[in-house]
Every structure is written in structure tokens, then in C-alpha cells.
Short mmCIF file of C-alpha atoms and ligand atoms in Angstrom, two decimals:
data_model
loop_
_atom_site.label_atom_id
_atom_site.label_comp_id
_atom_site.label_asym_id
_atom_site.label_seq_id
_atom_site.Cartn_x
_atom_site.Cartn_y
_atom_site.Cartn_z
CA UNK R 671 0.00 0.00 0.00
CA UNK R 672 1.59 3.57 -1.19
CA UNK R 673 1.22 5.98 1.82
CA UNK R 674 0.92 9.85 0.19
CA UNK R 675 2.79 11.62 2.66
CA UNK R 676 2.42 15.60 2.70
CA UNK R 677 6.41 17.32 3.06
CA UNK R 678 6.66 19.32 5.73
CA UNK R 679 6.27 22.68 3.71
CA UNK R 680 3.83 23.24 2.08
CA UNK R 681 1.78 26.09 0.58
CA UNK R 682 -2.09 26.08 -0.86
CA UNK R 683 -2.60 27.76 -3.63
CA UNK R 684 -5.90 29.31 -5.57
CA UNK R 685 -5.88 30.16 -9.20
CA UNK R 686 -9.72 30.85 -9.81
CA UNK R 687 -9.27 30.95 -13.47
CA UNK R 688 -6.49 28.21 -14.06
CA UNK R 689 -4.29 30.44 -15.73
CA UNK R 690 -1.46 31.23 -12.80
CA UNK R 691 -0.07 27.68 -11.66
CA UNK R 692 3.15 28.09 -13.41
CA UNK R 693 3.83 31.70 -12.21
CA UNK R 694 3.03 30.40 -8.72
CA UNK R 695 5.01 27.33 -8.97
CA UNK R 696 7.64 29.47 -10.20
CA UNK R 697 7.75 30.86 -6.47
CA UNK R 698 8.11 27.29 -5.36
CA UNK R 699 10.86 26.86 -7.67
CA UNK R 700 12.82 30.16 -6.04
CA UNK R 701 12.01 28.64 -2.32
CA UNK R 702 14.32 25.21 -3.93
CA UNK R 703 16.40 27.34 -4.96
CA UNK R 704 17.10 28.10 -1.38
CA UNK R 705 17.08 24.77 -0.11
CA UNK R 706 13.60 24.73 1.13
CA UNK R 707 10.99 22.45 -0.32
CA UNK R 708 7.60 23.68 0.36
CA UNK R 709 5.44 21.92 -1.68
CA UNK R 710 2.37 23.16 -3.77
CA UNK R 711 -1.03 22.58 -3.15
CA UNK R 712 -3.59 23.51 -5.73
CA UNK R 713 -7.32 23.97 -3.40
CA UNK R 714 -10.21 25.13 -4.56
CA UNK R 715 -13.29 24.85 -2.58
CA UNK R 716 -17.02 24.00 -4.07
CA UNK R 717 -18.03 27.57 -3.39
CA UNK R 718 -15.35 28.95 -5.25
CA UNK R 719 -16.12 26.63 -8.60
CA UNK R 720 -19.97 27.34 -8.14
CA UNK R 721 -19.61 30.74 -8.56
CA UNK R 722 -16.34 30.52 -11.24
CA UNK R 723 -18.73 27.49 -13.14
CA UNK R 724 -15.93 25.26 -13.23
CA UNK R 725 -14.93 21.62 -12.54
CA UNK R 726 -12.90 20.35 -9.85
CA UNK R 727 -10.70 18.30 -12.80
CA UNK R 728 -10.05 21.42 -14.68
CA UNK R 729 -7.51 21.97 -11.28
CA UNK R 730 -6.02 19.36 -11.84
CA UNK R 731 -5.51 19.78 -15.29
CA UNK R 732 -3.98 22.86 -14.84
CA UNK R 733 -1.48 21.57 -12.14
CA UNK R 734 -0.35 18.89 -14.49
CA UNK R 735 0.68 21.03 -16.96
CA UNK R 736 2.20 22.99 -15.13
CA UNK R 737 4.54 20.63 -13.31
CA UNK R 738 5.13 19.35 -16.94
CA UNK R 739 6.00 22.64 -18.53
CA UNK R 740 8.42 23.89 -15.22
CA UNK R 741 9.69 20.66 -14.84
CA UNK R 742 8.99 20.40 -10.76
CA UNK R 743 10.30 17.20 -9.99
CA UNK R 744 8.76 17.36 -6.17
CA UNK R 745 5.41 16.31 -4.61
CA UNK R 746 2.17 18.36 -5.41
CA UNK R 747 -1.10 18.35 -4.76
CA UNK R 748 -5.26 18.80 -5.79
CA UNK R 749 -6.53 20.10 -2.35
CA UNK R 750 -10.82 19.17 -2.32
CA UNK R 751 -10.88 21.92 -0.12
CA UNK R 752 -14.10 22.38 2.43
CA UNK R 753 -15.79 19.83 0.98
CA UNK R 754 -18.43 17.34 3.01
CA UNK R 755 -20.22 14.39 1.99
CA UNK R 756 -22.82 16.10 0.23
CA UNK R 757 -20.48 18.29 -2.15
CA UNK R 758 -17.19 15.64 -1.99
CA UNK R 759 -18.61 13.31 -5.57
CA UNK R 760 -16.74 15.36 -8.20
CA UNK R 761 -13.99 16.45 -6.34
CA UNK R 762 -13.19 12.10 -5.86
CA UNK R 763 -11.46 11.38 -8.94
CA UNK R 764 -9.17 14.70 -9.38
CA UNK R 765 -7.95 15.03 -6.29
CA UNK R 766 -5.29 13.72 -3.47
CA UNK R 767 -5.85 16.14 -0.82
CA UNK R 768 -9.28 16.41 1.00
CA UNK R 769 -10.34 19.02 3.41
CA UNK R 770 -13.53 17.51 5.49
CA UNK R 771 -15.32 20.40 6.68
CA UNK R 772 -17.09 19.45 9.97
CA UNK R 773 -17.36 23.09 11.42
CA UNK R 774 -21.24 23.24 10.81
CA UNK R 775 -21.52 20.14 13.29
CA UNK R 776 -19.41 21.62 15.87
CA UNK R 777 -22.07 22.17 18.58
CA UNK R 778 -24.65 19.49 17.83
CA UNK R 779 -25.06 16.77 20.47
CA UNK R 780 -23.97 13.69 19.69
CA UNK R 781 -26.48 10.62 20.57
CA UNK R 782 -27.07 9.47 23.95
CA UNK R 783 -24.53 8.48 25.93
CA UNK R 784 -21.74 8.79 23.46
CA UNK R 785 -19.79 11.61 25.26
CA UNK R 786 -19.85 9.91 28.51
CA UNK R 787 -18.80 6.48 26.90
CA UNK R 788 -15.88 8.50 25.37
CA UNK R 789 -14.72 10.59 27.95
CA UNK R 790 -15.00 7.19 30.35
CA UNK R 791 -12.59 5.71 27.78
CA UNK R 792 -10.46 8.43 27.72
CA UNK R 793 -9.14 9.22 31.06
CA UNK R 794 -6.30 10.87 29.92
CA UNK R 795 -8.46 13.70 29.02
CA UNK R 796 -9.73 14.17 32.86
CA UNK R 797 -8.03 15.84 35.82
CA UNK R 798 -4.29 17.50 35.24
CA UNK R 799 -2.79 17.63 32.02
CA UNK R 800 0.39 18.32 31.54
CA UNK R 801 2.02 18.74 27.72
CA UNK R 802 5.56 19.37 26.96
CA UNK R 803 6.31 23.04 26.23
CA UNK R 804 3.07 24.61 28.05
CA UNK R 805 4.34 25.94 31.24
CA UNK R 806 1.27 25.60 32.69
CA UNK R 807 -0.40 22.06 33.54
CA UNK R 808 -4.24 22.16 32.85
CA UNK R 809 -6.65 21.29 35.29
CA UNK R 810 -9.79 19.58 33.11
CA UNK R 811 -12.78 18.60 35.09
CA UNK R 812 -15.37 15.61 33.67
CA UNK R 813 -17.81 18.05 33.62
CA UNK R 814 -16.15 19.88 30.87
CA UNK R 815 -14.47 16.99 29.33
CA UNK R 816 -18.19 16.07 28.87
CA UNK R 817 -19.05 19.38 27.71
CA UNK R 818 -16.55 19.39 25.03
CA UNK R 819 -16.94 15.79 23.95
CA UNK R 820 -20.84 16.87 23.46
CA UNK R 821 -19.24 20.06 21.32
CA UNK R 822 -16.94 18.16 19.28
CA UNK R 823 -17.95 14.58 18.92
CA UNK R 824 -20.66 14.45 16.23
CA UNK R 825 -18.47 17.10 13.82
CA UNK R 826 -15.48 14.30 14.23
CA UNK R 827 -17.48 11.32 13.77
CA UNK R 828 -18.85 13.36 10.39
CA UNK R 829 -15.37 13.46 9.48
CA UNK R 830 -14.74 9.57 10.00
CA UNK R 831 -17.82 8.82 7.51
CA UNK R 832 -16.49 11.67 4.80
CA UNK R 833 -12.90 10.06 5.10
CA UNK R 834 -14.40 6.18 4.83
CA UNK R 835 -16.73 7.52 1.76
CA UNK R 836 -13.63 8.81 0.20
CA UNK R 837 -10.94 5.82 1.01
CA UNK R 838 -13.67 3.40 -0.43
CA UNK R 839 -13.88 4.82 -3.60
CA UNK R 840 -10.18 5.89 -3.48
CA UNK R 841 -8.07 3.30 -1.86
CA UNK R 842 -5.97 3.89 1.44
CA UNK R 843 -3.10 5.32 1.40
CA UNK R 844 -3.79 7.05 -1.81
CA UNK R 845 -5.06 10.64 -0.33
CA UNK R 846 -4.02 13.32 2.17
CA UNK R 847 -6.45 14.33 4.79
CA UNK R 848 -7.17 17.31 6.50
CA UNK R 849 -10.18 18.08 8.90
CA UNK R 850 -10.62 21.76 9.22
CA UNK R 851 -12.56 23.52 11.95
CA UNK R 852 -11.77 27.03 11.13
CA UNK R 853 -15.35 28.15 10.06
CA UNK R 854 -16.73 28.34 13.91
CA UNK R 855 -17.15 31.12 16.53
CA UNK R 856 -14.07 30.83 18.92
CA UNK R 857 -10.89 29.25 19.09
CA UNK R 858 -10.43 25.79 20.51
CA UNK R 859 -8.33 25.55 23.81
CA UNK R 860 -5.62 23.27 23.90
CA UNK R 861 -7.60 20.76 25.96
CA UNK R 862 -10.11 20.86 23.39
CA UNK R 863 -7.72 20.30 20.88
CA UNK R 864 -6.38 17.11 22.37
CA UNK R 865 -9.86 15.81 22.82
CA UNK R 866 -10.62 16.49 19.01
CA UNK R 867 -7.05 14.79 17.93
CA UNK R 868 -8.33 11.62 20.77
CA UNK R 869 -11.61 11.29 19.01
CA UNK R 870 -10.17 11.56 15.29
CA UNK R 871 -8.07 8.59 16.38
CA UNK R 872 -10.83 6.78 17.63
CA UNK R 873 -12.51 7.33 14.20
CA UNK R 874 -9.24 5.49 12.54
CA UNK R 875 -8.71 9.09 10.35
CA UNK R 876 -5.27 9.11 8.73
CA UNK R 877 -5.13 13.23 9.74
CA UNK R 878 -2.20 14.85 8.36
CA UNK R 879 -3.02 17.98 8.79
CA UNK R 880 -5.54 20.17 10.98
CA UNK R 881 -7.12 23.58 10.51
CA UNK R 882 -7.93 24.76 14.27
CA UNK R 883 -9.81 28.07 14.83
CA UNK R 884 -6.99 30.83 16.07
CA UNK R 885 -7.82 33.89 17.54
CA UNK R 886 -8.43 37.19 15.78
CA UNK R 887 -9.79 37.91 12.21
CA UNK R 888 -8.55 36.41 9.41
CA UNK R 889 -10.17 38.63 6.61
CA UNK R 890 -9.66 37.86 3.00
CA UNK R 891 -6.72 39.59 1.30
CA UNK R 892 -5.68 41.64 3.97
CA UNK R 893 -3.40 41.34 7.46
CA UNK R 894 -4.58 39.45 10.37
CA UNK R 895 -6.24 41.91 12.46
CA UNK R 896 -5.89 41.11 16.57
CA UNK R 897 -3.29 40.27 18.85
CA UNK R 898 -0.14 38.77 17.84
CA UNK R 899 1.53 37.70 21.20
CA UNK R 900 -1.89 35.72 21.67
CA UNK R 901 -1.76 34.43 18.25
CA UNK R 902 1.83 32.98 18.49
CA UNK R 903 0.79 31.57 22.07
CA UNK R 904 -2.17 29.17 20.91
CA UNK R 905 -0.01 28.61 17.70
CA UNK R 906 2.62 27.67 19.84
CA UNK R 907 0.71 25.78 22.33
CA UNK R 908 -1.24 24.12 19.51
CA UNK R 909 1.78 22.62 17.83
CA UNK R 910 2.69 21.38 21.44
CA UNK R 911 -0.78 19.45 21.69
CA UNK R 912 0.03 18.13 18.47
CA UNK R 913 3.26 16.46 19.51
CA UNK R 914 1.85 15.00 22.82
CA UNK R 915 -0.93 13.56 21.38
CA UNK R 916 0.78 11.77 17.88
CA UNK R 917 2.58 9.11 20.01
CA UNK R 918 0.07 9.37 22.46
CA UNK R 919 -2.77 7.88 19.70
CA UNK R 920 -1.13 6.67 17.24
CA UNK R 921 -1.35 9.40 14.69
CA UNK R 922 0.32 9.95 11.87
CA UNK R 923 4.22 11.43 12.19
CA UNK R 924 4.09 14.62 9.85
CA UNK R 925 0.50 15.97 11.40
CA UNK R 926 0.69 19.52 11.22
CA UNK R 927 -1.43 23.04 11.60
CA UNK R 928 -3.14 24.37 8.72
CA UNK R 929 -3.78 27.84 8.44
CA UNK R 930 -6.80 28.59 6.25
CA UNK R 931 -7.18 32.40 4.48
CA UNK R 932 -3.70 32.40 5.15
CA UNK R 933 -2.50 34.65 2.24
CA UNK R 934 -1.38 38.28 3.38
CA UNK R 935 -1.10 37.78 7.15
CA UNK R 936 2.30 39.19 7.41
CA UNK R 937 1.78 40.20 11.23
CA UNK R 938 1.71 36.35 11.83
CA UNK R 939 4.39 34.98 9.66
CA UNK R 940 7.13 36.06 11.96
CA UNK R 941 5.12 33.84 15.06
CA UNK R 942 4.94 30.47 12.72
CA UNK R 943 8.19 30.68 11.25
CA UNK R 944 9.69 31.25 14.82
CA UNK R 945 7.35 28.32 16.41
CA UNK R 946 7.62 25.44 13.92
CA UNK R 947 11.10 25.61 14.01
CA UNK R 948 10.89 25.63 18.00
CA UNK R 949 8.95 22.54 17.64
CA UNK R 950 10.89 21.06 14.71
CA UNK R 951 6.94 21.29 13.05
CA UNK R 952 6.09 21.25 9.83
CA UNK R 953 2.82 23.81 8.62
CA UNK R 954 0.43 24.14 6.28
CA UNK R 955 -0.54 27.75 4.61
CA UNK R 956 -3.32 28.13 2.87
CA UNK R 957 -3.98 31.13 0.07
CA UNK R 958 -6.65 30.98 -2.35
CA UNK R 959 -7.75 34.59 -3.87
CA UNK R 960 -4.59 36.94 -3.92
CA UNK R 961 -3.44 35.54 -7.04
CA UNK R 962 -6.75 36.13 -8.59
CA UNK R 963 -5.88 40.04 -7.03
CA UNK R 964 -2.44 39.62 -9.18
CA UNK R 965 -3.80 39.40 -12.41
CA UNK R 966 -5.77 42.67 -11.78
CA UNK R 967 -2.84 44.03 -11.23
CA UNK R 968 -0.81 42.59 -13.88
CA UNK R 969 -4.06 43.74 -16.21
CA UNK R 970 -3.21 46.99 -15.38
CA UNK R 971 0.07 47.06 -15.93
CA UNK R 972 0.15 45.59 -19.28
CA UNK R 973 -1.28 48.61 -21.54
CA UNK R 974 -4.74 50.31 -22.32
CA UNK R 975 -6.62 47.58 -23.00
CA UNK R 976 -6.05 45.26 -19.87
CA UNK R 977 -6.24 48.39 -17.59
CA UNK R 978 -9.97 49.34 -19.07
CA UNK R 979 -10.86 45.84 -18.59
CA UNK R 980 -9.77 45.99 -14.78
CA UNK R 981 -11.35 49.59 -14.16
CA UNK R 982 -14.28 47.95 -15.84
CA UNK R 983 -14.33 44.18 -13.45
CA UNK R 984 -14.47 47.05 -10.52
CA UNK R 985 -17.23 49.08 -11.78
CA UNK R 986 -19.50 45.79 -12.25
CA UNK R 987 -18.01 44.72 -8.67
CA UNK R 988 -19.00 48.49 -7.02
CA UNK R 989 -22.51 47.77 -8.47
CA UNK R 990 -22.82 44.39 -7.01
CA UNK R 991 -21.19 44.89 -3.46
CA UNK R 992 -23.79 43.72 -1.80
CA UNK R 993 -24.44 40.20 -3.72
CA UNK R 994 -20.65 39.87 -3.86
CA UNK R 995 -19.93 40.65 -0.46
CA UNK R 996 -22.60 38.04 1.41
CA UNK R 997 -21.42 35.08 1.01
CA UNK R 998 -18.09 36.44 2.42
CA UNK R 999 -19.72 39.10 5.43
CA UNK R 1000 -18.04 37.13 7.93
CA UNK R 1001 -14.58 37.46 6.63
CA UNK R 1002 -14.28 40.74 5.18
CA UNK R 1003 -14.37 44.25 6.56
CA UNK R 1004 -15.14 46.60 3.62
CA UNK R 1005 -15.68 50.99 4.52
CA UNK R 1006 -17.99 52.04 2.07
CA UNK R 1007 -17.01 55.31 2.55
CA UNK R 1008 -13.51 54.59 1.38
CA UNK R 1009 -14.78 53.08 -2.18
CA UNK R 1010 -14.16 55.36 -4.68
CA UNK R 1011 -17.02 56.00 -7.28
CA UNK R 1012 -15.94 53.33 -10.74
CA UNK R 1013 -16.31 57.24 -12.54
CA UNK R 1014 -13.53 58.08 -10.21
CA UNK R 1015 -11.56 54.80 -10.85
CA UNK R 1016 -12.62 55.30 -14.81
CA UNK R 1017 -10.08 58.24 -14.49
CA UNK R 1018 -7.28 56.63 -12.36
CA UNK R 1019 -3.86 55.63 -14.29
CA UNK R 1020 -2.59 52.32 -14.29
CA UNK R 1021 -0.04 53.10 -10.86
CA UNK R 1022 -3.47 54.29 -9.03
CA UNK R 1023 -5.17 51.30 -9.87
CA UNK R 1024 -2.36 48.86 -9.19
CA UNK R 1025 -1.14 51.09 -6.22
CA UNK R 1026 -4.87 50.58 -4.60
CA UNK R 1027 -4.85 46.96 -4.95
CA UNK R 1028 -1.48 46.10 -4.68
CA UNK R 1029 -1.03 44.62 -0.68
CA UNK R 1030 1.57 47.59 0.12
CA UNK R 1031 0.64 48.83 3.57
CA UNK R 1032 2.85 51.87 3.66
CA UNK R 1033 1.97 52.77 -0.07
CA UNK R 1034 -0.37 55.73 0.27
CA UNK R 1035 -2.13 54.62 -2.74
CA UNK R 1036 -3.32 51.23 -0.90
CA UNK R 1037 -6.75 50.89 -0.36
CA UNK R 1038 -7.76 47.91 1.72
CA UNK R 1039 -11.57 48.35 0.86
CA UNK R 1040 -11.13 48.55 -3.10
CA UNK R 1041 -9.01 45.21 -2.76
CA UNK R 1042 -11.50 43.16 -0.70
CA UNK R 1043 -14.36 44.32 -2.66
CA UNK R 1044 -12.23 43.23 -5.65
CA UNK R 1045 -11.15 40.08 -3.99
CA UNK R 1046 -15.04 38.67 -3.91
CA UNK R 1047 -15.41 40.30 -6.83
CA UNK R 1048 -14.19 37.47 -9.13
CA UNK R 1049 -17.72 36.34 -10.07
CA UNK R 1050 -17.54 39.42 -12.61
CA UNK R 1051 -14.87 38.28 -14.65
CA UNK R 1052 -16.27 34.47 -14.51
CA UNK R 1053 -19.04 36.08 -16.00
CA UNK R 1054 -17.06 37.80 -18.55
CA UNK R 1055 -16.30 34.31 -19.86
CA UNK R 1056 -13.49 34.37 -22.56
CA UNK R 1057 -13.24 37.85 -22.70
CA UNK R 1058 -11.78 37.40 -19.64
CA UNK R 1059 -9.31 34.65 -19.51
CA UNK R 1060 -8.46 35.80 -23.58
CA UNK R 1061 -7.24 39.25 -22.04
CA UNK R 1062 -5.48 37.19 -19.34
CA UNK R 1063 -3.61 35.44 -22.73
CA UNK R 1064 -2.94 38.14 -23.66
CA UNK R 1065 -1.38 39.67 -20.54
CA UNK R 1066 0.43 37.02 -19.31
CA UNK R 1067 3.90 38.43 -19.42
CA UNK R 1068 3.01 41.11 -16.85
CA UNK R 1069 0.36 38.81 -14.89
CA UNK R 1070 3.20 36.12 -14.10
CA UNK R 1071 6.12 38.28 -12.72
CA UNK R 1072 3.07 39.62 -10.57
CA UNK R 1073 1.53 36.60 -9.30
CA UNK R 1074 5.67 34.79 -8.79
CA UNK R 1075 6.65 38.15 -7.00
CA UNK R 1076 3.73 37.96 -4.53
CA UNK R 1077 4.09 34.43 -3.25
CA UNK R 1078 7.33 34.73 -3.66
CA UNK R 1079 8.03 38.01 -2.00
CA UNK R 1080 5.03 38.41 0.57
CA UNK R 1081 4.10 35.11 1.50
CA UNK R 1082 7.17 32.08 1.09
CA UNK R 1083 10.23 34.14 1.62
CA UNK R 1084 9.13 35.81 5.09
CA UNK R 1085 6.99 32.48 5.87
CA UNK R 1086 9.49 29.21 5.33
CA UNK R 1087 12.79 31.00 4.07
CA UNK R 1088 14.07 33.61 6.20
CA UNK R 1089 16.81 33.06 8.62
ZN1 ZN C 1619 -10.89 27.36 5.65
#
């Protein structure tokens, strides 16, 4: 039985119009280059290919060719990302990496008796706790053993039947799992965590990587907003849960953190770098919509033409904020106030446009609203259809050394490279 094993690096990457994966595995080329291996991962999630239109297997299509045409010679991966057992069919055959999505169970009672059967079972999880690299033991009482057990139970025994759905039409050993939990209300405690990576055992799930909840916001296409010393604590403290409880239950070695709408959270890069070399950890970063923010840029900068085509995707996108924007409320933080009228933007030159989008905090130009509304906004140019992706053809020159330079520059380098 092959056992697909996911590297220690690695980075998720979007490309909502399968046009970008060689510009961004160019940026995994320059991290080789280096001596680091961080491995691609190509995810798009069902909501992102209803509203594109597209198929699952056109990602991995595009991640074929790509690896052909660059000549990577490493691992990479089709990420089903967010998927559950009544969106997972189409995403079977294409892809190698699956991200269960349990967060909507997270809360529901399981049946009767089940938490109390499990945390009977699991006595480690009751009374003091102590994990290597927390200073401070934890004190866990049954009744809130119990109380999390009844939180997380049902969303991890979900998981089990998503992961047995997909290893019998797949074949163990032949797919990388993930269960994420990111999409709830507050961050799990490292108790909780423990509990969650107990029960996932229990459920026989071959988890190699896990997306907790972390404090603050993690808005699309802009910085993490909250505060760091907490962040790199539960990071920190989650990656020590993590190595008591592999041994502990029998997980598998390289189980690592993921870190969903990871793209553009520079404040926290510092934190992870620092703390999964601490732990000798490997991590898991996962982008999705900047690069789609690159090509606007790279639009812009490649002549007349591509820049009225970009002034034009924000127009349509200004007219629609509202139906753009709700699917996304709870992760974006748009000021109304601070989006300029598309007459305005009809008038702006190409280093306006770019310098509004482009994710350059001390640029006076940069305009965090303008690039989250343009961020959801890629449902315009879907429906632009060929116009679209012909223009992106067409533009590709200027497009590419964008899209490299930003995972390159903003997100690898600072992330899995720097001293
Ligand atoms: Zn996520």
C-alpha cells in the first residue's frame, strides 16, 4: 500500500481561473532554490467553482501542466478543499488532498450516551494535564471533558464517515487528509484540541493535517487583524498538543497546523516561522484569492486595454457589493465610505489602480476596501467568460512576474525562508 505523505512545507494555492499555476510554482521553484521544499497545493473549494462554473478536474488539469512545462520534480497536490459528503462526488477522482469540513456540526449533540462512553474511555483527558512546552499544567474537570466531547464529537465522527466515503472509492493510502474547523465562533483551547485529535483517532482518520480556529480575524486579502503575542501563544501551544498527542494515539508522524485564508497575514508569519522551528513542526498555509488580485494588477500594468478591462471588473463589482460581499460578510471588513465611485476609478492611471490593490501597507495609494471588494469580486470576470481569460492570454507576461513576486516576496520568503 503507497502511503501519500504531505512534506513538511507546504503552501495552498488558488488560481480561480487556471491560468497562474506556473507563475506560482515558479515561487516554489525560487524557495528550492534556497534549499527549502515547500510543496504546492492547488485547493479550490465548491463555493469557489460554483460561482467561477468550473470543474474540480479542470484543477487538476492545470497543475499537471504545469509541473510538466516547469519541470517540478517534487510532490504536489489537488486540495478538495471544504468539501463534506454532500459536495465531496466530483472532487473524488481529481484530487489527493481532501479538506472535510465538519465546522457546521461543531455544537450538535452527539447521541445518547456517546460523550460519557468516550470521555470514560479516555481518562487521559480528565483531571491534570500536563504537555511538553506549556508551562502551565491544565486542570480539566469531567464536567467539561463532557461538555466538550458533546461540542466536538458528532463534527469528528462526520469526518470519519467523509474520510471512509472517500478511502472506499479511493483506496488507502492514496489521499491526504485534512479536517478543518476554522469556520466556527471561537478558538479551541488546547484541551479541546487534544480531545478532538483523541476522538479523530478513535474514528481510525489518517489526519495529516488540521485547521484549528486561532484567535483574531482572518479577513480575506488583507493582514490578520488582533493580537499577535496571543496568536503565536495558541499557535505555539497548539503545535505542542500536536506532539503530545501523535505518540500518544497513534497518529500519523508529519500531522501539522493548517492555516486557512492564510494569504497576506504578514503580522503572523514572523510567530509560525519562529514556532515550527521551535517545535521542529512542519505547517500548512493556505492562500486561495490573492493571485486572482495579481492578475488585476498585472491587467493593469500591461497597456490600455487590460487596464480598461480591470477599471471595468471594478465598476460591475462596485454595483454588485452587496451580492458579492454576502457570502463572504463574515470574513471581510469593507468601509464604504472609502470606495471610490468606478467614474472616479474610470479616471485613475494604471499606478493608481495597481497602487490601490497592490497589498503595500505603507503605499499611500493602498486601499484595503477597493481590494477586498475586488477580492469577492471574481464572479464578474467568470461572468465575462473568454473575454476574460483571452485578455489574461494576452497579458500574461506582466500577470506572471506579478503573481511569482507575490508568493514569492510576501508570503514564502518571510513564511518558510528567512533566517
Ligand atoms: Zn478554511
Amino acid at each position: 500500500m503507497s502511503n501519500l505523505i504531505l512534506e513538511k512545507y507546504s503552501i495552498g494555492v488558488g488560481d480561480r481561473f487556471a491560468h497562474q499555476a506556473k507563475a506560482q510554482l515558479a515561487a516554489c521553484m525560487r524557495a528550492a532554490e534556497c534549499g527549502v521544499a515547500v510543496i504546492p497545493v492547488w485547493n479550490k473549494s465548491n463555493r469557489e467553482h460554483k460561482i467561477v462554473g468550473s470543474e474540480p478536474a479542470s484543477v487538476r488539469a492545470a497543475a499537471d501542466r504545469a509541473v510538466r512545462e516547469v519541470g517540478w520534480k517534487r510532490p504536489y497536490h489537488v486540495d478538495a478543499d471544504h468539501i463534506n459528503l454532500g459536495t465531496v462526488e466530483r472532487f473524488v477522482e481529481p484530487s489527493d488532498f481532501f479538506t472535510l469540513d465538519v465546522a457546521e456540526t461543531i455544537g450538535r449533540a452527539p447521541e445518547a450516551g456517546a460523550a460519557e462512553e468516550f470521555v470514560g474511555r479516555h481518562k487521559e483527558l480528565v483531571g491534570r494535564i500536563e504537555i511538553a512546552g506549556i508551562a502551565e499544567p491544565f486542570q480539566v474537570s469531567r464536567e467539561q471533558a463532557l461538555g466538550a466531547a458533546c461540542k466536538y464529537l458528532r463534527a469528528v465522527r462526520e469526518a470519519g464517515e467523509i474520510y471512509r466515503h472517500i478511502d472506499g472509492r479511493k483506496g488507502a493510502g492514496t489521499f491526504i487528509t485534512e479536517v478543518s474547523m476554522d469556520e466556527t465562533d471561537s478558538p479551541q483551547t488546547p484541551p479541546e484540541l487534544l480531545l478532538i485529535l483523541a476522538a479523530i483517532a478513535d474514528e481510525q482518520i489518517p489526519i495529516q493535517t488540521i485547521a484549528p480556529k486561532f484567535t483574531g480575524r482572518f479577513n480575506k486579502g488583507v493582514d490578520y487583524v488582533g493580537n499577535v503575542e496571543q496568536f503565536e501563544k495558541e499557535f505555539s501551544e497548539d503545535l505542542a498538543v500536536i506532539a503530545h498527542a501523535v505518540p500518544r494515539y497513534g497518529l500519523p508522524q508529519n500531522l501539522k497546523l493548517s492555516v486557512h485564508s492564510g494569504s497576506d497575514k504578514f503580522s503572523i508569519y514572523a510567530p509560525i516561522r519562529r514556532s515550527v522551528r521551535r517545535f521542529n513542526a512542519g505547517v500548512h498555509l493556505k492562500t486561495a484569492g490573492t493571485t486572482w488580485l495579481e492578475e488585476l494588477i498585472g491587467l493593469a500594468e500591461a497597456g490600455p486595454q487590460g487596464l480598461a478591462l480591470a477599471k471595468e471588473i471594478y465598476a460591475r463589482a462596485y454595483e454588485h457589493l452587496d451580492e458579492l460581499c454576502a457570502p463572504y460578510a463574515a470574513v471581510i471588513d469593507i468601509d464604504p465610505r472609502r470606495l471610490p465611485a468606478p467614474g472616479e476609478v474610470n479616471r485613475w492611471t494604471a499606478e493608481q489602480y495597481t497602487g490601490a490593490v497592490r497589498h503595500d501597507q505603507k503605499s499611500p495609494l493602498f486601499n484595503p476596501s477597493v481590494r477586498q471588494l475586488l477580492h469577492v469580486g471574481y464572479k464578474v470576470a467568470a461572468g465575462m467568460g473568454e473575454r476574460y481569460t483571452r485578455m489574461l492570454e494576452a497579458c500574461e507576461h506582466d500577470i506572471a512576474r506579478n503573481v511569482t513576486a507575490n508568493l514569492w516576496e510576501r508570503h514564502l520568503e518571510p513564511l518558510f525562508v528567512r533566517k
